mmCIF file of C-alpha atoms in Angstrom:
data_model
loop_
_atom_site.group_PDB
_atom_site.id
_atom_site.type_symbol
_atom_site.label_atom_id
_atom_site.label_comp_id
_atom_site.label_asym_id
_atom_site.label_seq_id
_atom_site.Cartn_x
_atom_site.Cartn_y
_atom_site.Cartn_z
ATOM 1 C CA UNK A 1 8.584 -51.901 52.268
ATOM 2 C CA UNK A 2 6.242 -50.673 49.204
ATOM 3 C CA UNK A 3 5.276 -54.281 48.531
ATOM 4 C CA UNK A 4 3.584 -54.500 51.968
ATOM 5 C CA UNK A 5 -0.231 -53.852 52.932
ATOM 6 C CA UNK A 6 -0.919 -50.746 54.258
ATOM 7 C CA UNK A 7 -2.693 -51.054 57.429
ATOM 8 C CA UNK A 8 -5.445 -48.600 57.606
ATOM 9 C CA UNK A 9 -8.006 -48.988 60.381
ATOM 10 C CA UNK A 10 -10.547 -46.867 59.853
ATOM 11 C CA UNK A 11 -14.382 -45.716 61.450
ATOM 12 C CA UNK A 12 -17.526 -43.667 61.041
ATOM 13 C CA UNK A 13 -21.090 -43.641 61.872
ATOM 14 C CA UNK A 14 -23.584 -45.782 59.774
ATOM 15 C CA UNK A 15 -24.304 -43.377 57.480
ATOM 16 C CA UNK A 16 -24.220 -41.676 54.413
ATOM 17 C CA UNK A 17 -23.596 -38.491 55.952
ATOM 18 C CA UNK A 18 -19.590 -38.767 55.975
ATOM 19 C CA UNK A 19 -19.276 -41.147 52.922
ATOM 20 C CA UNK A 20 -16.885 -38.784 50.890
ATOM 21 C CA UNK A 21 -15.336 -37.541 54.106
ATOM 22 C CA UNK A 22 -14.395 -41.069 54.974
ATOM 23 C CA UNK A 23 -13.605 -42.005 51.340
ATOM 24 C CA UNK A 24 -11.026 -38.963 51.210
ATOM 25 C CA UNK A 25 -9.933 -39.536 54.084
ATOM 26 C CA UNK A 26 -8.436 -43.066 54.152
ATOM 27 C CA UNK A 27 -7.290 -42.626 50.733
ATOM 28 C CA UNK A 28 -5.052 -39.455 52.063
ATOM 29 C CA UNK A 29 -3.931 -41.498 54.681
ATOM 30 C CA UNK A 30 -3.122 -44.720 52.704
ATOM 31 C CA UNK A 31 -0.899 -41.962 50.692
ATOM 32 C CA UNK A 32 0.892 -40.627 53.746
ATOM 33 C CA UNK A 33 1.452 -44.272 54.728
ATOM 34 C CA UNK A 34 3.644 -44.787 51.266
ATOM 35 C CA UNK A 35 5.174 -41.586 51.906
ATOM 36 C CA UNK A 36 6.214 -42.661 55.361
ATOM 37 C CA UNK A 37 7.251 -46.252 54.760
ATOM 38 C CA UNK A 38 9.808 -44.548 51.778
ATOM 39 C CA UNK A 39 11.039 -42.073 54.400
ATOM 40 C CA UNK A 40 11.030 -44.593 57.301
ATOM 41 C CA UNK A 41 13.603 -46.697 54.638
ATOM 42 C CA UNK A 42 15.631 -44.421 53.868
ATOM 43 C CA UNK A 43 16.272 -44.114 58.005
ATOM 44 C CA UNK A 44 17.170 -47.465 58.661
ATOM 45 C CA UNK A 45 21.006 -47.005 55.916
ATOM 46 C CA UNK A 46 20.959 -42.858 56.638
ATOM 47 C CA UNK A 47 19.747 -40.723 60.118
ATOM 48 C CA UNK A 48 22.465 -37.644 59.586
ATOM 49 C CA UNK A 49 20.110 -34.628 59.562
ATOM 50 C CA UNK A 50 17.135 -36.049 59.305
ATOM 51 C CA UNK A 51 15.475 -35.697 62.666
ATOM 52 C CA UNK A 52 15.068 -32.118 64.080
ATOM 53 C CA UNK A 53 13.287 -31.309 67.385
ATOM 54 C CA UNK A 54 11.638 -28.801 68.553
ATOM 55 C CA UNK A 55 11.109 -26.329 71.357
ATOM 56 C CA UNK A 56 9.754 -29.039 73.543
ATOM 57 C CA UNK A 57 12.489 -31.809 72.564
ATOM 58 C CA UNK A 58 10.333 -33.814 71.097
ATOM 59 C CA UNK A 59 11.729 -35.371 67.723
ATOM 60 C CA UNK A 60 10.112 -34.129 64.344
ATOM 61 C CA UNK A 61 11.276 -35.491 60.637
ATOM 62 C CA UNK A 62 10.942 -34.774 57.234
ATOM 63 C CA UNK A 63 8.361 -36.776 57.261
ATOM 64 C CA UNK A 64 6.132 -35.349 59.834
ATOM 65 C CA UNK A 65 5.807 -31.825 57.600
ATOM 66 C CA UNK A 66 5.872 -34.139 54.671
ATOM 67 C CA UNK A 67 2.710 -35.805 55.727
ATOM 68 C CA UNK A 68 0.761 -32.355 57.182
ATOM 69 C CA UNK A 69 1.536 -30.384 53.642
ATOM 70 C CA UNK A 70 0.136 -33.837 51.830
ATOM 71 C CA UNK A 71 -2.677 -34.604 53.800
ATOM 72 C CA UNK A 72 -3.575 -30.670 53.737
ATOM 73 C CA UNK A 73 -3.053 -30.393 49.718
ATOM 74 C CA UNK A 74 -5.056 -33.669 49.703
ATOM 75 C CA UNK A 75 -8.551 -31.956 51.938
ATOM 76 C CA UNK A 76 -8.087 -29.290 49.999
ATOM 77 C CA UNK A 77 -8.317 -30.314 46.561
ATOM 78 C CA UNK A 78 -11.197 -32.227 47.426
ATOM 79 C CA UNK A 79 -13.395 -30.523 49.453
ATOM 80 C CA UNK A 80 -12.078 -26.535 48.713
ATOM 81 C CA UNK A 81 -9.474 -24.921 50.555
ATOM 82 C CA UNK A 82 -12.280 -22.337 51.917
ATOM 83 C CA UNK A 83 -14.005 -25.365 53.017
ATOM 84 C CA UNK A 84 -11.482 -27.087 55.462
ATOM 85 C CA UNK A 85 -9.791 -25.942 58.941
ATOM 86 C CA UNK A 86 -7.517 -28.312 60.238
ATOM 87 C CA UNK A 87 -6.001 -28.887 63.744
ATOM 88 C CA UNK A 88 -2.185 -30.486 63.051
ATOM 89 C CA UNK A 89 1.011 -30.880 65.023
ATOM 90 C CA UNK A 90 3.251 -28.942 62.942
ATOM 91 C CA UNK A 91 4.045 -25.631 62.103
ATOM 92 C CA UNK A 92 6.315 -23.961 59.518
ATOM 93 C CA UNK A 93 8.749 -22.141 62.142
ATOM 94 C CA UNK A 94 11.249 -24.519 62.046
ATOM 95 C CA UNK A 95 11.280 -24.514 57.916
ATOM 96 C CA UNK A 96 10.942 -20.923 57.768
ATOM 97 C CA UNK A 97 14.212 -20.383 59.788
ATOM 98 C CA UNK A 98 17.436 -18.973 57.222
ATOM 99 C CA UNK A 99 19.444 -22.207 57.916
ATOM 100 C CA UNK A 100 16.130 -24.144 57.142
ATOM 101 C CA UNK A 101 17.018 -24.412 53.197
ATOM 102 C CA UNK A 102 17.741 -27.680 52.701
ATOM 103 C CA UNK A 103 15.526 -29.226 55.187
ATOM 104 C CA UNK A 104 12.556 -27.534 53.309
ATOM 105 C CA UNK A 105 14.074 -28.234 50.151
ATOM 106 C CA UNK A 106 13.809 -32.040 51.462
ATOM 107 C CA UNK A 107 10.494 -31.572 52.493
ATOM 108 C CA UNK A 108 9.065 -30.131 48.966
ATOM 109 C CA UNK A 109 11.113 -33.019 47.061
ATOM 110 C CA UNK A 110 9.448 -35.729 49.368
ATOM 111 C CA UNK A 111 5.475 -34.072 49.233
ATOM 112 C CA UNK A 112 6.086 -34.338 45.004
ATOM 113 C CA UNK A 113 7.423 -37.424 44.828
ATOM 114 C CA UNK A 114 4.224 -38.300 47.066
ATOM 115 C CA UNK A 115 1.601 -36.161 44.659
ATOM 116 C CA UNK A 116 3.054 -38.144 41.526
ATOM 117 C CA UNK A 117 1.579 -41.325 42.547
ATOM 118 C CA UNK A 118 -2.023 -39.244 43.599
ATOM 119 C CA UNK A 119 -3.759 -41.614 40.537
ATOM 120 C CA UNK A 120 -3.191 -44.941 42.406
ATOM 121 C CA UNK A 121 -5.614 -43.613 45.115
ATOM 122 C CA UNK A 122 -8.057 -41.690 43.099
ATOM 123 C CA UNK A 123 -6.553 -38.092 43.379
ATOM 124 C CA UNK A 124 -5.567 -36.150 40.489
ATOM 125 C CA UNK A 125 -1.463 -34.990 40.373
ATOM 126 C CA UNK A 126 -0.765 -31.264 40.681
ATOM 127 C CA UNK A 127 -0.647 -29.800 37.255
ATOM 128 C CA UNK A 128 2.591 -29.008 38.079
ATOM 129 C CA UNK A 129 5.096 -29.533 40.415
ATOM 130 C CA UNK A 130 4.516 -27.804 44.534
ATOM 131 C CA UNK A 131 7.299 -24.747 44.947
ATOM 132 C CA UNK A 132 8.637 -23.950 47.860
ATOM 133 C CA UNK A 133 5.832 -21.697 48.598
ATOM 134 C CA UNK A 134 3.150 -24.077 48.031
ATOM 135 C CA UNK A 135 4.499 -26.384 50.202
ATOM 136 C CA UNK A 136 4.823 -23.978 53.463
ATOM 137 C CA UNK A 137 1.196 -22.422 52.672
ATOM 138 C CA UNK A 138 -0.260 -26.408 52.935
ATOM 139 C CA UNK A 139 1.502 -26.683 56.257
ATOM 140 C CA UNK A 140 0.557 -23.259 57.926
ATOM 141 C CA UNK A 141 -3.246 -24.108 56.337
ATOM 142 C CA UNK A 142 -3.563 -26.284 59.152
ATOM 143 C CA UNK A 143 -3.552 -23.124 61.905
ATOM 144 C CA UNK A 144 -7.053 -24.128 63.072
ATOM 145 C CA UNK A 145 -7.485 -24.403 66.789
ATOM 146 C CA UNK A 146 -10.621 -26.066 67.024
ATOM 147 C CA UNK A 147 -13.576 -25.344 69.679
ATOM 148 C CA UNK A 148 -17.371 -26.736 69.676
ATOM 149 C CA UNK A 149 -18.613 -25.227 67.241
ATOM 150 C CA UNK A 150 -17.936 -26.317 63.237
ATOM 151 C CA UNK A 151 -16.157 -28.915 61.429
ATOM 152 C CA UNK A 152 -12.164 -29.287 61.743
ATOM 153 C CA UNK A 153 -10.199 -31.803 60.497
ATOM 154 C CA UNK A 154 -7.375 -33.251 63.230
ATOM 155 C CA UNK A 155 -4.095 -34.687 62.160
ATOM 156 C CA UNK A 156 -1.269 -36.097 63.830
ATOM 157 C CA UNK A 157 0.762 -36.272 60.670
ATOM 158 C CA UNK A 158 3.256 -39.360 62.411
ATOM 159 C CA UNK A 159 2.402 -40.077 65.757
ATOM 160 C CA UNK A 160 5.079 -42.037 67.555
ATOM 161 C CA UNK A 161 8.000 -40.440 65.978
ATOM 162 C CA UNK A 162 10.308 -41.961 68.697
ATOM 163 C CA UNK A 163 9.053 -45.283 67.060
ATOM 164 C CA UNK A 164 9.234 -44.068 63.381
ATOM 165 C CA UNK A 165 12.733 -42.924 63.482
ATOM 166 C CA UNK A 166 13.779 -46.262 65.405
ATOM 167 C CA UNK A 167 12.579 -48.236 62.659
ATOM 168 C CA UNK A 168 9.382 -49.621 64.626
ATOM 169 C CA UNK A 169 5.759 -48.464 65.492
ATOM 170 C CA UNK A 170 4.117 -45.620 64.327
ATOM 171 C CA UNK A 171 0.835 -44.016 63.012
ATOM 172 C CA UNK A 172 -0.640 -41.799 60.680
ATOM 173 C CA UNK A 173 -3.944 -39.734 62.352
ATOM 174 C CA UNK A 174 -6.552 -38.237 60.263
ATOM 175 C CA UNK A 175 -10.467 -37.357 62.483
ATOM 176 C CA UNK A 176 -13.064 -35.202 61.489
ATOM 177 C CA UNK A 177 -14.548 -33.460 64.473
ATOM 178 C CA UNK A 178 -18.228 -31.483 63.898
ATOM 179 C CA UNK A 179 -19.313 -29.294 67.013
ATOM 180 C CA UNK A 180 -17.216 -30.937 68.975
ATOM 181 C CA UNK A 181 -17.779 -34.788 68.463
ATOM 182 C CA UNK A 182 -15.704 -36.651 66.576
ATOM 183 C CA UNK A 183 -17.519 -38.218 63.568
ATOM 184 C CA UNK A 184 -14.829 -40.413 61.852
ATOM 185 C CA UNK A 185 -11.176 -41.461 62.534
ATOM 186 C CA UNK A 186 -8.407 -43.203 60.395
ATOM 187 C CA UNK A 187 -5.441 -44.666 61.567
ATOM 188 C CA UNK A 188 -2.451 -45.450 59.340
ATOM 189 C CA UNK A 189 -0.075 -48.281 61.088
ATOM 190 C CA UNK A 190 2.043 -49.357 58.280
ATOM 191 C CA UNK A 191 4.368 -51.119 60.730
ATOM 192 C CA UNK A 192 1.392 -53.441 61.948
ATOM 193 C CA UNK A 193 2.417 -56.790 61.928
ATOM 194 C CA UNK A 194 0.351 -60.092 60.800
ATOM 195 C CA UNK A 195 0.232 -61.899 64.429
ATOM 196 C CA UNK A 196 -0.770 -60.346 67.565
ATOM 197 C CA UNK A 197 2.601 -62.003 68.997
ATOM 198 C CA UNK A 198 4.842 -59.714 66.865
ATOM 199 C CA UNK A 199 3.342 -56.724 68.406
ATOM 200 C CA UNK A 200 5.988 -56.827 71.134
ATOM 201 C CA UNK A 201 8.847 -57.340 68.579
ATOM 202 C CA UNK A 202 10.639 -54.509 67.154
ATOM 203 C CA UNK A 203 9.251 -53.782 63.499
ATOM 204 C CA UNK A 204 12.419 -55.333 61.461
ATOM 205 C CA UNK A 205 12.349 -58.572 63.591
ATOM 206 C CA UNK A 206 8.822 -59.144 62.419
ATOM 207 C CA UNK A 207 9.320 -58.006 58.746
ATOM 208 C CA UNK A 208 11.554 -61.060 58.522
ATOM 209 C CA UNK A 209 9.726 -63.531 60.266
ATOM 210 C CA UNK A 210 6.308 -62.692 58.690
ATOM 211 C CA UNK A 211 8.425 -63.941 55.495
ATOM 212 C CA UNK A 212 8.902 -67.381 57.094
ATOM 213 C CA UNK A 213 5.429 -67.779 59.134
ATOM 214 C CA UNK A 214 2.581 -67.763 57.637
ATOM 215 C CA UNK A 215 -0.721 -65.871 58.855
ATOM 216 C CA UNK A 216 -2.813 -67.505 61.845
ATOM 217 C CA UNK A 217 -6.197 -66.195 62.666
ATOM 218 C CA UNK A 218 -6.552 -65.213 65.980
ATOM 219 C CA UNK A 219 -9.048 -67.698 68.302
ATOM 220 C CA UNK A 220 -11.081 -64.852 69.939
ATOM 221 C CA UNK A 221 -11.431 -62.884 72.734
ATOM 222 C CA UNK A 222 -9.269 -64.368 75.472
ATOM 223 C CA UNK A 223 -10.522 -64.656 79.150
ATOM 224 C CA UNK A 224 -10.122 -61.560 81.557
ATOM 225 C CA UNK A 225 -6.621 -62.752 83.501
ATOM 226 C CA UNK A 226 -5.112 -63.162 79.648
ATOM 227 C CA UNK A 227 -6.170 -60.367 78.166
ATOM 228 C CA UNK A 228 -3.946 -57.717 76.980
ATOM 229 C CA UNK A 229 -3.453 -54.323 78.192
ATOM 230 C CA UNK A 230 -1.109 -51.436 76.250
ATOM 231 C CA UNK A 231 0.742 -48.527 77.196
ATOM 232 C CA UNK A 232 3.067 -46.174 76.128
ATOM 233 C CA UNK A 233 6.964 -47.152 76.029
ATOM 234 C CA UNK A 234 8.217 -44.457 76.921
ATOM 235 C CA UNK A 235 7.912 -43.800 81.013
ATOM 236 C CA UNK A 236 8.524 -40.242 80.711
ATOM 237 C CA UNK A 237 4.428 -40.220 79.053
ATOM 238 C CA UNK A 238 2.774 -42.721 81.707
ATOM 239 C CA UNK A 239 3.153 -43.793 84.936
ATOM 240 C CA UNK A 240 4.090 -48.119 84.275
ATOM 241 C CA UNK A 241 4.248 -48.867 88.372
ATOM 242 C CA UNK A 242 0.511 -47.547 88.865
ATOM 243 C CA UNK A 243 -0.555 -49.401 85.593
ATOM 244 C CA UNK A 244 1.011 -52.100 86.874
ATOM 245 C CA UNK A 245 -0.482 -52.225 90.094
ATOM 246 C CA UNK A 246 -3.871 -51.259 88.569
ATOM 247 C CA UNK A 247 -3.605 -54.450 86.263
ATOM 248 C CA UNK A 248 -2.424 -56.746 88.782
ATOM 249 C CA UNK A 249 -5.617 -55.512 90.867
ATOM 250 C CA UNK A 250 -8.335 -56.250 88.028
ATOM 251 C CA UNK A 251 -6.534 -59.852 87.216
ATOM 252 C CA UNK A 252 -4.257 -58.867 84.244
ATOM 253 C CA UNK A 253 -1.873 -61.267 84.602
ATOM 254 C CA UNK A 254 -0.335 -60.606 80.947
ATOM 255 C CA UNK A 255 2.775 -58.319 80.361
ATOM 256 C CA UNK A 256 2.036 -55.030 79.096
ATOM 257 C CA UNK A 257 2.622 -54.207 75.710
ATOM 258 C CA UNK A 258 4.086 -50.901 75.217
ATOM 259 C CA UNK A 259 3.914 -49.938 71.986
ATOM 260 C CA UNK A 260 4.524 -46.438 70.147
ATOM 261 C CA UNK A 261 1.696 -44.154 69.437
ATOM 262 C CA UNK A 262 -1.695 -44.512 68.187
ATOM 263 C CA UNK A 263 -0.964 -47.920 67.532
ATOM 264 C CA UNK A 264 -2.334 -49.312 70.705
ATOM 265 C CA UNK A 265 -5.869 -47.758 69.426
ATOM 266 C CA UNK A 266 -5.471 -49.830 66.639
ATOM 267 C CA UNK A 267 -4.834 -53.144 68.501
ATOM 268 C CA UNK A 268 -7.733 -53.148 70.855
ATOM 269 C CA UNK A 269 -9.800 -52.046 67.353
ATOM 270 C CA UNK A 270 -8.725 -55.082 65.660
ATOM 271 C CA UNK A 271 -9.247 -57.477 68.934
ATOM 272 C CA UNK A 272 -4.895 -57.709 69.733
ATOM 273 C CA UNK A 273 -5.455 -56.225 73.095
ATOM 274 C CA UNK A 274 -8.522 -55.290 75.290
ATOM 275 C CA UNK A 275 -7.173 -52.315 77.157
ATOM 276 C CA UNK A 276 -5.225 -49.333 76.926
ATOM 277 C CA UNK A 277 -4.372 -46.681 80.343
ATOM 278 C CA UNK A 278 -2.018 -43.937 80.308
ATOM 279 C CA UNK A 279 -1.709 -41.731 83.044
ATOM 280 C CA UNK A 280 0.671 -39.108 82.171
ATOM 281 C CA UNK A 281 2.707 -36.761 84.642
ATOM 282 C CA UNK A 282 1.110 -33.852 86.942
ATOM 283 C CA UNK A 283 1.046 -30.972 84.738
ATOM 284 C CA UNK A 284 0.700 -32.545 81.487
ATOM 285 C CA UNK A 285 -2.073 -31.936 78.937
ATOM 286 C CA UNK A 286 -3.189 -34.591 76.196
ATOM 287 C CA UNK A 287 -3.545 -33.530 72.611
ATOM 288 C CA UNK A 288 -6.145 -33.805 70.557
ATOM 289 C CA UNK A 289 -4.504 -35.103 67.938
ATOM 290 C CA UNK A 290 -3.107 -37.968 69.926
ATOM 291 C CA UNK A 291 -6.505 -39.816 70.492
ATOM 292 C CA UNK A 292 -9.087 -38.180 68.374
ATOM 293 C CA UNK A 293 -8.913 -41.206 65.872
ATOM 294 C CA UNK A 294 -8.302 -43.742 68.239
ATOM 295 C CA UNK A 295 -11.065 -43.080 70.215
ATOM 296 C CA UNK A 296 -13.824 -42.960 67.407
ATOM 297 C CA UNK A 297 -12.324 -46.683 65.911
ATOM 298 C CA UNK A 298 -12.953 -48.393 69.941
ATOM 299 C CA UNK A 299 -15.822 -46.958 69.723
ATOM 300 C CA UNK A 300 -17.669 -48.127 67.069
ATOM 301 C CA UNK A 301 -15.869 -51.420 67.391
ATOM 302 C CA UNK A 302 -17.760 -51.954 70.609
ATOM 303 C CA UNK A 303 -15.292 -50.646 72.873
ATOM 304 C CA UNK A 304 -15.177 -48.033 75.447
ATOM 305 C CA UNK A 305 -12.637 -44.558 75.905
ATOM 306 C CA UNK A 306 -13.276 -41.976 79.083
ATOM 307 C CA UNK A 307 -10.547 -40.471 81.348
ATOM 308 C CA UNK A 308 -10.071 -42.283 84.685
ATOM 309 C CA UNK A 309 -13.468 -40.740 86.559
ATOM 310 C CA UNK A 310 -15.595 -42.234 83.404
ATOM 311 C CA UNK A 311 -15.889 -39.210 81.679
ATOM 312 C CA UNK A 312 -16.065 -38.923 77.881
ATOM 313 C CA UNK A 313 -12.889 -37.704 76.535
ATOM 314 C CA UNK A 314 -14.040 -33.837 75.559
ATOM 315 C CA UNK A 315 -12.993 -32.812 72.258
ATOM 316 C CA UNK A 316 -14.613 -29.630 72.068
ATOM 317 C CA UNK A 317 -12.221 -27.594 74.200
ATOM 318 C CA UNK A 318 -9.333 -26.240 71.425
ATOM 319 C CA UNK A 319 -5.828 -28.248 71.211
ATOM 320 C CA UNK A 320 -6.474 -29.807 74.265
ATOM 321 C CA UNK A 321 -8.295 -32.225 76.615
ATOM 322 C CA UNK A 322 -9.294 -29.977 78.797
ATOM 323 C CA UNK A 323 -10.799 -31.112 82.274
ATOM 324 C CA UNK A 324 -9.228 -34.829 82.147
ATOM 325 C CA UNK A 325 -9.422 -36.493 85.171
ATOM 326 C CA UNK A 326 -6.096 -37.995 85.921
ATOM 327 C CA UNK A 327 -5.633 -40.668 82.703
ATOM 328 C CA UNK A 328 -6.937 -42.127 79.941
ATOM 329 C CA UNK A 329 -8.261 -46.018 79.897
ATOM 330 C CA UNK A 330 -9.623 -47.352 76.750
ATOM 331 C CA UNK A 331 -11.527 -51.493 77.171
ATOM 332 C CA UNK A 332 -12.852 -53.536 74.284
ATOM 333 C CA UNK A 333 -15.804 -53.680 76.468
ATOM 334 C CA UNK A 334 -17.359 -51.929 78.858
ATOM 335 C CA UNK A 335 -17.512 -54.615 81.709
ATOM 336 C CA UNK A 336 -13.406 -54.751 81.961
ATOM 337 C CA UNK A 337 -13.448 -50.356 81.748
ATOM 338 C CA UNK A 338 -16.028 -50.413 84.688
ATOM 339 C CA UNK A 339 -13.698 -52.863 86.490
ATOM 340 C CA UNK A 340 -10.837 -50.729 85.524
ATOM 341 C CA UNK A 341 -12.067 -47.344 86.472
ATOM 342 C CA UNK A 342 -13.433 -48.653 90.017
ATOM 343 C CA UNK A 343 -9.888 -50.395 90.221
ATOM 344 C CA UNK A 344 -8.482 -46.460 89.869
ATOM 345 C CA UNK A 345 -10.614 -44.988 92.142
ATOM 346 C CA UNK A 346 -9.827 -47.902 95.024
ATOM 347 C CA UNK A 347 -6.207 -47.183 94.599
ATOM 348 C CA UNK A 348 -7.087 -43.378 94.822
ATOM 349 C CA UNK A 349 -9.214 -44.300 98.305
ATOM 350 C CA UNK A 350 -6.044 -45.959 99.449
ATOM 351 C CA UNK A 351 -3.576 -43.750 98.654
ATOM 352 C CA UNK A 352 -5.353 -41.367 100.663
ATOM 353 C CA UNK A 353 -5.699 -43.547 103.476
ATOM 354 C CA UNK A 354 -2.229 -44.174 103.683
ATOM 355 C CA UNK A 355 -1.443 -40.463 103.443
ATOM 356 C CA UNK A 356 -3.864 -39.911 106.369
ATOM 357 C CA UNK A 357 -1.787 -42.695 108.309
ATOM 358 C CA UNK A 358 1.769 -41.683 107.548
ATOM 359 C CA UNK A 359 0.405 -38.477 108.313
ATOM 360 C CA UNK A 360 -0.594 -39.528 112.053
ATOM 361 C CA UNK A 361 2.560 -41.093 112.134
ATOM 362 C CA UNK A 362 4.769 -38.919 111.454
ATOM 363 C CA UNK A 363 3.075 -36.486 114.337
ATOM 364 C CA UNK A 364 3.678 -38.951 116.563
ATOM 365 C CA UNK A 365 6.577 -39.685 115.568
ATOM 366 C CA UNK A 366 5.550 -43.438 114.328
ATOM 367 C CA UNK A 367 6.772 -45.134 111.540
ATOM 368 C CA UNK A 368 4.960 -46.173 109.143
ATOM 369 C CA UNK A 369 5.018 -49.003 106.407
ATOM 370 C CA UNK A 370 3.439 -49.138 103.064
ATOM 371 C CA UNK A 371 2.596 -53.214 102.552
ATOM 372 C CA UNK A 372 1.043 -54.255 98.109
ATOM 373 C CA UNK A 373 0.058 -57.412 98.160
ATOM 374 C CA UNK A 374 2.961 -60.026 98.755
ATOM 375 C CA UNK A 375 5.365 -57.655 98.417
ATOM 376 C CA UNK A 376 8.278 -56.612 101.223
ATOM 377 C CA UNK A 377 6.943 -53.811 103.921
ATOM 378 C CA UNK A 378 8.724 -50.278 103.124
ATOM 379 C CA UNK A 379 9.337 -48.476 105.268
ATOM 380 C CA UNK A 380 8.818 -43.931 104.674
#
């Protein structure tokens, strides 16, 4: 896996302002990337003890803490460790814990053997090797919780872990937020195949193939009804029916591709896909860390990222996004989000339609059928 490109996507404003930022920044992420691929390796001949999860089920690895005490070492030795505040996913409870000893003892053995090969993207190595203690202060360092005022950094130190530890999609996040904006993203997709097409394969399929095929460049931007819309895999984090129905209703005639993590950020950024909507349970908030880089890279590509009212996606609120209204939809353009987002609030207009009929109905005592498209009338 070492032989293969890293795929970093990366963005920033046209300017000198964030030059070193940037510079730092994707060469701390192209270092997480080798430190992930080596882990990710290791996963696919040994799993025993090796993912962990945490108080919300959610799967964390060695490499997740591997990749926040890195990337945190990493901002600090270049920029001053009284300089930086970081917003991350991890904390140091779980490796703190008395039965934690070898997992930590993991975790420091995989952030060295990282930090040895600092020269081959222009950091210097420790002077000597990070202790135990080292380690756990470069994970807790990133305790910030962010706000609108000031610089933060904001790292999602493997987004997708479901994908990572399956052997397929994942990504390394790294943004830079200042008074609540973000100013520059970098996404780390090490996974990312060659084609478009091998997208929807799972990641070893395509690691053999890409040995047989060779690259094809891509012939544009397809017309609306082909073009390509992403979401997550996982139904538990998005609603697929009312994508579905919400693509079906704007001319999408593709098959979604549901892809891990940050990933799908990265496809409509490099022109695989056009559009991105998740629309997550009642109840649940969205992370920072789980768009802040995505959105910046569609953005300055040309592309377009607001919840489903056409809001701007507010950063500036702490660990959350607070004040989301109801999803997220991202469009390569902003024609296909405006036909998207008036798409959303149709459906909303006849959802509450039909709730005012069923509603008549049922006081008296009519039944009522719900009737999409050319599909059977249910009856509720």
């Amino acid at each position: 896996m070492e032989g293969q490109t890293q795929k970093v996507v990366t963005s920033a404003p046209e300017t000198e302002e964030y030059s070193k930022e940037l510079e730092v920044a994707v060469r701390a992420v192209q270092m997480a990337c080798l430190l992930c691929q080596r882990v990710q390796e290791n996963f696919i001949t040994k799993t025993n003890g090796q993912v962990h999860s945490k108080d919300d089920n959610s799967p964390v690895t060695i490499a997740d803490w591997s990749v926040q005490a890195t990337v945190s070492w990493v901002l600090a030795e270049s920029f001053g460790s009284e300089n930086i505040a970081i917003v991350a996913e991890e904390d140091v409870q779980a490796l703190s814990k008395a039965n934690a000893a070898g997992l930590l003892e993991a975790v420091v053995n995989t952030v060295n053997n990282c930090l040895v090969e600092a020269p081959r993207f222009g950091f210097k190595t420790p002077l000597m090797s990070l202790g135990t203690l080292d380690v756990l202060e470069a994970i807790s360092r990133c305790n910030s919780t962010g706000g609108p005022v000031g610089r933060f950094w904001v790292l999602d130190p493997v987004d997708g872990t479901l994908g990572f530890v399956r052997g397929d999609q994942y990504a390394i996040a790294l943004a830079l937020i200042e008074d609540g904006e973000v100013v520059l993203g970098v996404l780390g997709c090490p996974n990312y195949p060659m084609q478009k097409k091998w997208l929807s394969y799972h990641n070893r399929y395509h690691r053999i193939i890409s040995k047989l095929s060779p690259p094809m460049s891509d012939l544009g931007k397809e017309v609306v009804s082909l073009a390509t819309f992403c979401e997550p895999v996982e139904k538990a984090n998005s609603s697929h029916s009312f994508t579905e129905e919400l693509a079906h209703s704007v001319g999408l005639r593709n098959q979604p591709l549901r892809v891990y993590s940050m990933v799908k950020y990265a496809a409509i950024g490099r022109g695989h896909a056009e559009v991105f909507m998740k629309f997550a349970k009642a109840g649940y908030k969205e992370k920072i860390w789980d768009h802040a880089a995505g959105v910046v890279i569609i953005q300055e590509a040309g592309g377009v990222v607001t919840d489903a009212g056409g809001h701007p996606l507010d950063f500036s609120k702490g660990l959350y996004l607070e004040g989301l209204d109801r999803g997220v939809i991202a469009c390569a353009g902003a024609k296909l989000h405006e036909k998207i987002i008036g798409a959303v609030d149709a459906s909303e207009a006849a959802g509450r339609v039909f709730s005012s009929l069923c509603s008549t109905a049922s006081q008296t005592k009519m039944p009522c059928y719900f009737e999409d498209g050319d599909r059977d009338r249910v009856l509720l």
